[in-house]
Amino acid sequence: MTDKIQDLLHRVEAFAPRTAAEIEEFRIRILGRKGELNALMEEFKSVAPELKRELGQQINHLKSAALERINALKGELEERQSASAASVGDMTRPGSAGQSGSRHPISLVKNQIVEIFSRLGYTVAEGPEIEDDWHVFSALNFPPEHPARDMQDTFFIGKNPDVLLRTHTSSIQVRTMEHQRPPIRVICPGRVFRNEAISYRAHCIFHQIEGLYIDRNVSFADMKQSILYFAKELFGESSTIRMRPSYFPFTEPSAEVDVSCNLCGGKGCNVCKGTGWLEIMGCGMVDPNVLEANGIDSKEYSGFAFGMGVERIAMLKYGVKDLRLYFENDVRFLHQFDSAL
Ligand code: PHE
């Protein structure tokens, strides 16, 4: 009987089917009710008692080996079939369109702003987010103890006061002046960081775009004309701008720029709070101290700079009332910009 068991075991191990039907046929022949294994069990009933233990073990082993082999063969066959289906493809199945992502509204607006200024001859400059005191403050005419440093609550990294996250992208302008002689015409987009409480109108991380133009005989009128062109391109041909006096350590004189409210056409609505104007950026003529600190002769050259928050511009452009939506990445919000430029 041992021989029969061994013979069957060998056949189970050597079995090499090509189809699922062959496997099933084999299973029935071996493990079925009238199969070879049951026949062995029948024979087993009449073996001598002293052989039962040994033969019983052999039969049990045979049974589990056969089950395992059949299951393994089925698994292999299925895998082979799905692999070949994947490589050849089922040509009769309906096609499925791949899901494509869309640009984030902040990227859309950033690209648009950059594109408008590139038409005026500006090129893009970038710089590091982790900065030092010189590039963020000192080179921009912030005196050491000047309270203006608190104006932009700074995140410091560790205990070293000289390692900090940039609070504005003006640091890129400093880096540009280090490496480039006038004429300079750069637009500097980037992420900035300020220790501010998060609300519908402020966040501790946001995006800025700043511009710098330095050449001989650059005047305030040039700045005004450039910004007016930008406002008309971004908010529509009928837009106008106004400037209000302001203060920045790195520009003199300085101004805040308002654009006419494109929702109510200047008549006054709840977005412009009844004023007809929306604040969009700060600007000014580069302070001679800044030019000198960066090795540019302030008697020969003059320039202007401007800076704006991308989230703010995007809020005005798309009528979004809560800035936090730009950071949550809720796809229901983002999908609304699928078809945007
Ligand atoms: N750096 C200023 C800010 O972050 C913006 C600005 C840039 C103002 C250039 C004037 C000129 O608030």
mmCIF file of C-alpha atoms in Angstrom, residues 92-302:
data_model
loop_
_atom_site.group_PDB
_atom_site.id
_atom_site.type_symbol
_atom_site.label_atom_id
_atom_site.label_comp_id
_atom_site.label_asym_id
_atom_site.label_seq_id
_atom_site.Cartn_x
_atom_site.Cartn_y
_atom_site.Cartn_z
ATOM 1 C CA THR A 92 -13.214 44.689 -26.562
ATOM 2 C CA ARG A 93 -13.430 46.479 -23.218
ATOM 3 C CA PRO A 94 -14.632 50.101 -23.204
ATOM 4 C CA GLY A 95 -11.763 52.571 -22.719
ATOM 5 C CA SER A 96 -11.322 54.446 -19.463
ATOM 6 C CA ALA A 97 -10.142 58.036 -19.495
ATOM 7 C CA GLY A 98 -7.168 58.702 -17.215
ATOM 8 C CA GLN A 99 -7.863 61.205 -14.456
ATOM 9 C CA SER A 100 -5.710 64.244 -14.917
ATOM 10 C CA GLY A 101 -4.998 66.740 -12.173
ATOM 11 C CA SER A 102 -5.375 70.482 -12.456
ATOM 12 C CA ARG A 103 -3.247 73.407 -11.407
ATOM 13 C CA HIS A 104 -3.701 74.911 -7.971
ATOM 14 C CA PRO A 105 -5.360 78.362 -8.134
ATOM 15 C CA ILE A 106 -2.288 79.900 -6.491
ATOM 16 C CA SER A 107 -0.091 78.499 -9.276
ATOM 17 C CA LEU A 108 -2.557 79.708 -11.894
ATOM 18 C CA VAL A 109 -2.503 83.271 -10.586
ATOM 19 C CA LYS A 110 1.243 83.213 -10.008
ATOM 20 C CA ASN A 111 1.858 82.082 -13.577
ATOM 21 C CA GLN A 112 -0.453 84.746 -14.899
ATOM 22 C CA ILE A 113 1.269 87.525 -12.943
ATOM 23 C CA VAL A 114 4.700 86.301 -14.016
ATOM 24 C CA GLU A 115 3.518 86.146 -17.615
ATOM 25 C CA ILE A 116 2.215 89.732 -17.567
ATOM 26 C CA PHE A 117 5.497 91.092 -16.218
ATOM 27 C CA SER A 118 7.538 88.965 -18.614
ATOM 28 C CA ARG A 119 5.834 90.893 -21.416
ATOM 29 C CA LEU A 120 7.406 94.015 -19.911
ATOM 30 C CA GLY A 121 10.836 92.399 -20.042
ATOM 31 C CA TYR A 122 11.046 91.030 -16.501
ATOM 32 C CA THR A 123 12.758 87.698 -15.890
ATOM 33 C CA VAL A 124 12.026 85.349 -13.000
ATOM 34 C CA ALA A 125 14.482 85.120 -10.085
ATOM 35 C CA GLU A 126 14.250 82.688 -7.188
ATOM 36 C CA GLY A 127 15.960 82.345 -3.822
ATOM 37 C CA PRO A 128 16.108 80.223 -0.656
ATOM 38 C CA GLU A 129 13.269 80.077 1.881
ATOM 39 C CA ILE A 130 15.718 79.745 4.770
ATOM 40 C CA GLU A 131 17.549 83.044 4.862
ATOM 41 C CA ASP A 132 19.884 85.151 6.974
ATOM 42 C CA ASP A 133 19.349 88.529 8.600
ATOM 43 C CA TRP A 134 21.315 90.383 5.928
ATOM 44 C CA HIS A 135 19.174 89.345 2.957
ATOM 45 C CA VAL A 136 15.811 89.742 4.692
ATOM 46 C CA PHE A 137 16.447 92.862 6.793
ATOM 47 C CA SER A 138 19.844 94.542 6.970
ATOM 48 C CA ALA A 139 20.487 94.940 3.258
ATOM 49 C CA LEU A 140 16.978 96.379 2.959
ATOM 50 C CA ASN A 141 17.649 99.272 5.312
ATOM 51 C CA PHE A 142 16.092 97.807 8.459
ATOM 52 C CA PRO A 143 18.376 99.229 11.242
ATOM 53 C CA PRO A 144 19.358 96.624 13.903
ATOM 54 C CA GLU A 145 16.788 97.625 16.512
ATOM 55 C CA HIS A 146 14.195 98.984 14.129
ATOM 56 C CA PRO A 147 10.644 98.089 15.174
ATOM 57 C CA ALA A 148 9.866 97.357 11.523
ATOM 58 C CA ARG A 149 11.513 93.979 12.109
ATOM 59 C CA ASP A 150 8.569 93.180 14.365
ATOM 60 C CA MET A 151 6.166 94.348 11.681
ATOM 61 C CA GLN A 152 6.728 91.004 10.009
ATOM 62 C CA ASP A 153 6.779 88.512 12.874
ATOM 63 C CA THR A 154 9.733 86.374 11.981
ATOM 64 C CA PHE A 155 10.168 82.638 12.451
ATOM 65 C CA PHE A 156 13.716 81.912 13.588
ATOM 66 C CA ILE A 157 15.229 78.459 13.172
ATOM 67 C CA GLY A 158 16.799 77.345 16.444
ATOM 68 C CA LYS A 159 18.542 79.835 18.709
ATOM 69 C CA ASN A 160 20.693 81.508 16.071
ATOM 70 C CA PRO A 161 19.060 84.872 15.208
ATOM 71 C CA ASP A 162 20.832 84.774 11.851
ATOM 72 C CA VAL A 163 18.922 81.741 10.552
ATOM 73 C CA LEU A 164 15.317 82.534 9.726
ATOM 74 C CA LEU A 165 12.472 81.905 7.325
ATOM 75 C CA ARG A 166 12.111 84.760 4.867
ATOM 76 C CA THR A 167 9.200 87.065 5.698
ATOM 77 C CA HIS A 168 9.082 88.525 2.203
ATOM 78 C CA THR A 169 10.562 87.779 -1.201
ATOM 79 C CA SER A 170 12.506 91.070 -1.125
ATOM 80 C CA SER A 171 15.421 88.845 -0.071
ATOM 81 C CA ILE A 172 15.525 87.571 -3.664
ATOM 82 C CA GLN A 173 15.935 91.147 -4.874
ATOM 83 C CA VAL A 174 18.965 91.548 -2.603
ATOM 84 C CA ARG A 175 20.436 88.326 -3.996
ATOM 85 C CA THR A 176 19.823 89.575 -7.520
ATOM 86 C CA MET A 177 21.601 92.886 -6.822
ATOM 87 C CA GLU A 178 24.567 90.905 -5.463
ATOM 88 C CA HIS A 179 25.060 89.061 -8.723
ATOM 89 C CA GLN A 180 23.793 91.408 -11.394
ATOM 90 C CA ARG A 181 24.627 94.963 -12.430
ATOM 91 C CA PRO A 182 21.901 97.333 -13.695
ATOM 92 C CA PRO A 183 19.827 97.296 -15.769
ATOM 93 C CA ILE A 184 17.957 94.871 -13.503
ATOM 94 C CA ARG A 185 14.400 93.806 -14.201
ATOM 95 C CA VAL A 186 13.327 90.799 -12.143
ATOM 96 C CA ILE A 187 10.119 89.324 -10.848
ATOM 97 C CA CYS A 188 10.497 87.200 -7.697
ATOM 98 C CA PRO A 189 7.785 84.682 -6.804
ATOM 99 C CA GLY A 190 8.054 82.549 -3.685
ATOM 100 C CA ARG A 191 6.705 81.245 -0.410
ATOM 101 C CA VAL A 192 7.069 83.433 2.657
ATOM 102 C CA PHE A 193 6.549 82.854 6.377
ATOM 103 C CA ARG A 194 5.209 85.073 9.138
ATOM 104 C CA ASN A 195 4.232 84.224 12.672
ATOM 105 C CA GLU A 196 0.614 85.285 12.312
ATOM 106 C CA ALA A 197 -2.582 83.827 13.730
ATOM 107 C CA ILE A 198 -4.391 81.889 10.993
ATOM 108 C CA SER A 199 -7.725 83.424 9.993
ATOM 109 C CA TYR A 200 -9.859 83.949 6.889
ATOM 110 C CA ARG A 201 -7.528 86.772 5.809
ATOM 111 C CA ALA A 202 -4.086 85.748 7.129
ATOM 112 C CA HIS A 203 -1.911 82.645 7.171
ATOM 113 C CA CYS A 204 1.564 81.941 8.504
ATOM 114 C CA ILE A 205 2.637 80.641 5.074
ATOM 115 C CA PHE A 206 1.679 82.491 1.933
ATOM 116 C CA HIS A 207 3.026 83.450 -1.485
ATOM 117 C CA GLN A 208 4.401 86.742 -2.685
ATOM 118 C CA ILE A 209 5.532 88.142 -5.962
ATOM 119 C CA GLU A 210 7.858 91.079 -5.868
ATOM 120 C CA GLY A 211 9.406 93.031 -8.690
ATOM 121 C CA LEU A 212 12.523 95.143 -8.976
ATOM 122 C CA TYR A 213 13.518 97.496 -11.763
ATOM 123 C CA ILE A 214 16.826 99.385 -11.621
ATOM 124 C CA ASP A 215 18.332 101.447 -14.417
ATOM 125 C CA ARG A 216 19.373 104.999 -15.192
ATOM 126 C CA ASN A 217 16.545 107.558 -14.957
ATOM 127 C CA VAL A 218 13.855 105.260 -13.601
ATOM 128 C CA SER A 219 11.078 107.443 -12.223
ATOM 129 C CA PHE A 220 7.941 107.178 -10.123
ATOM 130 C CA ALA A 221 5.943 107.712 -13.308
ATOM 131 C CA ASP A 222 7.539 104.574 -14.810
ATOM 132 C CA MET A 223 6.448 102.623 -11.761
ATOM 133 C CA LYS A 224 2.909 103.931 -11.928
ATOM 134 C CA GLN A 225 2.623 103.123 -15.621
ATOM 135 C CA SER A 226 3.984 99.577 -15.152
ATOM 136 C CA ILE A 227 1.570 98.855 -12.309
ATOM 137 C CA LEU A 228 -1.373 100.321 -14.239
ATOM 138 C CA TYR A 229 -0.523 98.059 -17.193
ATOM 139 C CA PHE A 230 -0.366 95.072 -14.830
ATOM 140 C CA ALA A 231 -3.725 95.914 -13.209
ATOM 141 C CA LYS A 232 -5.462 96.259 -16.573
ATOM 142 C CA GLU A 233 -3.996 92.972 -17.830
ATOM 143 C CA LEU A 234 -5.008 91.071 -14.700
ATOM 144 C CA PHE A 235 -8.330 92.641 -13.750
ATOM 145 C CA GLY A 236 -9.564 93.935 -17.094
ATOM 146 C CA GLU A 237 -9.086 96.868 -19.449
ATOM 147 C CA SER A 238 -11.504 99.138 -17.566
ATOM 148 C CA SER A 239 -9.512 98.870 -14.297
ATOM 149 C CA THR A 240 -7.843 101.923 -12.845
ATOM 150 C CA ILE A 241 -5.436 102.306 -9.943
ATOM 151 C CA ARG A 242 -4.770 104.798 -7.186
ATOM 152 C CA MET A 243 -1.790 105.163 -4.868
ATOM 153 C CA ARG A 244 -1.839 106.069 -1.203
ATOM 154 C CA PRO A 245 1.287 107.191 0.695
ATOM 155 C CA SER A 246 2.785 104.423 2.825
ATOM 156 C CA TYR A 247 6.005 103.378 4.505
ATOM 157 C CA PHE A 248 8.528 100.590 3.894
ATOM 158 C CA PRO A 249 12.135 100.743 5.165
ATOM 159 C CA PHE A 250 13.486 99.842 1.708
ATOM 160 C CA THR A 251 11.553 102.310 -0.456
ATOM 161 C CA GLU A 252 11.237 106.097 -0.400
ATOM 162 C CA PRO A 253 8.719 107.364 -1.253
ATOM 163 C CA SER A 254 6.431 104.360 -0.693
ATOM 164 C CA ALA A 255 2.826 103.705 -1.629
ATOM 165 C CA GLU A 256 -0.014 101.221 -1.321
ATOM 166 C CA VAL A 257 -1.726 100.465 -4.612
ATOM 167 C CA ASP A 258 -5.493 100.025 -4.892
ATOM 168 C CA VAL A 259 -7.264 98.744 -7.988
ATOM 169 C CA SER A 260 -10.826 99.739 -8.808
ATOM 170 C CA CYS A 261 -13.216 97.051 -7.585
ATOM 171 C CA ASN A 262 -13.966 94.825 -10.561
ATOM 172 C CA LEU A 263 -17.107 93.416 -8.951
ATOM 173 C CA CYS A 264 -19.086 96.630 -8.566
ATOM 174 C CA GLY A 265 -17.151 98.702 -11.101
ATOM 175 C CA GLY A 266 -16.198 101.218 -8.413
ATOM 176 C CA LYS A 267 -19.706 101.897 -7.149
ATOM 177 C CA GLY A 268 -19.077 100.158 -3.794
ATOM 178 C CA CYS A 269 -20.003 96.612 -2.704
ATOM 179 C CA ASN A 270 -19.345 94.313 0.251
ATOM 180 C CA VAL A 271 -16.039 93.022 -1.208
ATOM 181 C CA CYS A 272 -14.564 96.537 -1.435
ATOM 182 C CA LYS A 273 -16.459 97.475 1.729
ATOM 183 C CA GLY A 274 -18.269 100.259 -0.043
ATOM 184 C CA THR A 275 -15.090 102.088 -1.055
ATOM 185 C CA GLY A 276 -14.908 101.011 -4.702
ATOM 186 C CA TRP A 277 -11.197 100.152 -4.239
ATOM 187 C CA LEU A 278 -9.250 96.966 -3.431
ATOM 188 C CA GLU A 279 -5.736 97.035 -2.013
ATOM 189 C CA ILE A 280 -3.418 94.875 -4.141
ATOM 190 C CA MET A 281 0.219 95.711 -3.424
ATOM 191 C CA GLY A 282 2.905 97.857 -1.833
ATOM 192 C CA CYS A 283 5.483 99.716 -3.888
ATOM 193 C CA GLY A 284 8.004 102.510 -3.900
ATOM 194 C CA MET A 285 11.235 103.953 -5.256
ATOM 195 C CA VAL A 286 14.193 101.882 -4.021
ATOM 196 C CA ASP A 287 15.780 103.736 -1.098
ATOM 197 C CA PRO A 288 19.301 104.984 -2.042
ATOM 198 C CA ASN A 289 20.576 103.261 1.132
ATOM 199 C CA VAL A 290 19.470 99.925 -0.287
ATOM 200 C CA LEU A 291 21.228 100.560 -3.599
ATOM 201 C CA GLU A 292 24.440 101.546 -1.794
ATOM 202 C CA ALA A 293 24.254 98.572 0.612
ATOM 203 C CA ASN A 294 24.159 96.343 -2.461
ATOM 204 C CA GLY A 295 27.035 98.063 -4.252
ATOM 205 C CA ILE A 296 24.988 100.084 -6.747
ATOM 206 C CA ASP A 297 25.820 103.767 -7.201
ATOM 207 C CA SER A 298 22.662 105.617 -6.134
ATOM 208 C CA LYS A 299 23.767 108.778 -7.984
ATOM 209 C CA GLU A 300 23.869 106.940 -11.267
ATOM 210 C CA TYR A 301 20.975 104.544 -10.840
ATOM 211 C CA SER A 302 17.446 104.624 -9.498
#
